[in-house]
């Protein structure tokens, strides 16, 4: 778990916020992951981040949003 959070710190410094959200979710910090995902979506939306937010919240609507955002091209959505 320590290496996951260390990775998150590195990703955050590199401004790789989608990967940071994934690390926070893996480490069990769901609230922080959701907060960072929403903050990042406001400035830099992506289909991958929407899917990651769907993974964390277990809310299917984020996958639908990712599918629409990617113009039906992001396979994970």
XYZ file of C-alpha atoms in Angstrom:
77
model
C 0.000 0.000 0.000
C 2.900 2.362 0.694
C 4.240 2.005 -2.829
C 0.807 2.808 -4.251
C 0.630 6.049 -2.298
C 4.226 6.869 -3.246
C 3.232 6.376 -6.866
C 0.300 8.693 -6.321
C 2.624 11.413 -5.032
C 4.841 11.036 -8.086
C 1.871 11.120 -10.465
C 0.543 14.211 -8.743
C 3.877 16.021 -9.147
C 3.914 15.016 -12.826
C 0.306 16.234 -13.149
C -0.857 12.757 -14.200
C -4.072 13.085 -12.251
C -5.956 10.146 -13.765
C -3.237 7.765 -12.616
C -3.183 9.464 -9.226
C -6.941 8.897 -8.869
C -6.428 5.220 -9.713
C -3.729 4.913 -7.034
C -5.888 6.600 -4.420
C -8.736 4.225 -5.234
C -6.444 1.203 -4.971
C -5.186 2.416 -1.612
C -8.741 2.701 -0.297
C -8.879 6.493 -0.262
C -12.125 6.725 -2.212
C -13.155 10.160 -0.978
C -9.813 11.703 -1.966
C -9.991 9.915 -5.318
C -13.479 11.259 -6.020
C -12.480 14.773 -4.952
C -9.391 14.790 -7.188
C -11.313 13.269 -10.095
C -14.041 15.916 -9.920
C -11.454 18.694 -9.640
C -9.555 17.349 -12.648
C -12.715 16.813 -14.707
C -13.573 20.487 -14.252
C -10.353 21.580 -15.954
C -9.180 18.619 -18.034
C -11.927 16.077 -18.784
C -11.094 12.711 -20.308
C -12.914 9.475 -21.026
C -10.384 7.502 -18.996
C -10.916 9.688 -15.952
C -14.687 9.381 -16.276
C -14.361 5.585 -16.341
C -12.044 5.659 -13.343
C -14.583 7.758 -11.473
C -17.211 5.182 -12.414
C -14.972 2.471 -10.970
C -14.562 4.331 -7.694
C -18.192 5.390 -7.245
C -19.745 2.265 -8.796
C -21.963 4.638 -10.792
C -22.710 3.418 -14.309
C -23.592 6.897 -15.591
C -19.909 7.875 -15.680
C -19.282 5.161 -18.268
C -22.107 6.568 -20.383
C -20.602 10.042 -20.088
C -17.190 8.656 -21.087
C -18.732 6.924 -24.100
C -20.364 10.160 -25.244
C -17.247 12.234 -24.458
C -15.064 9.917 -26.548
C -17.527 10.045 -29.433
C -18.123 6.302 -28.982
C -14.460 5.414 -29.445
C -13.151 4.645 -25.939
C -13.539 0.871 -25.618
C -13.409 0.776 -21.825
C -16.524 2.951 -21.664
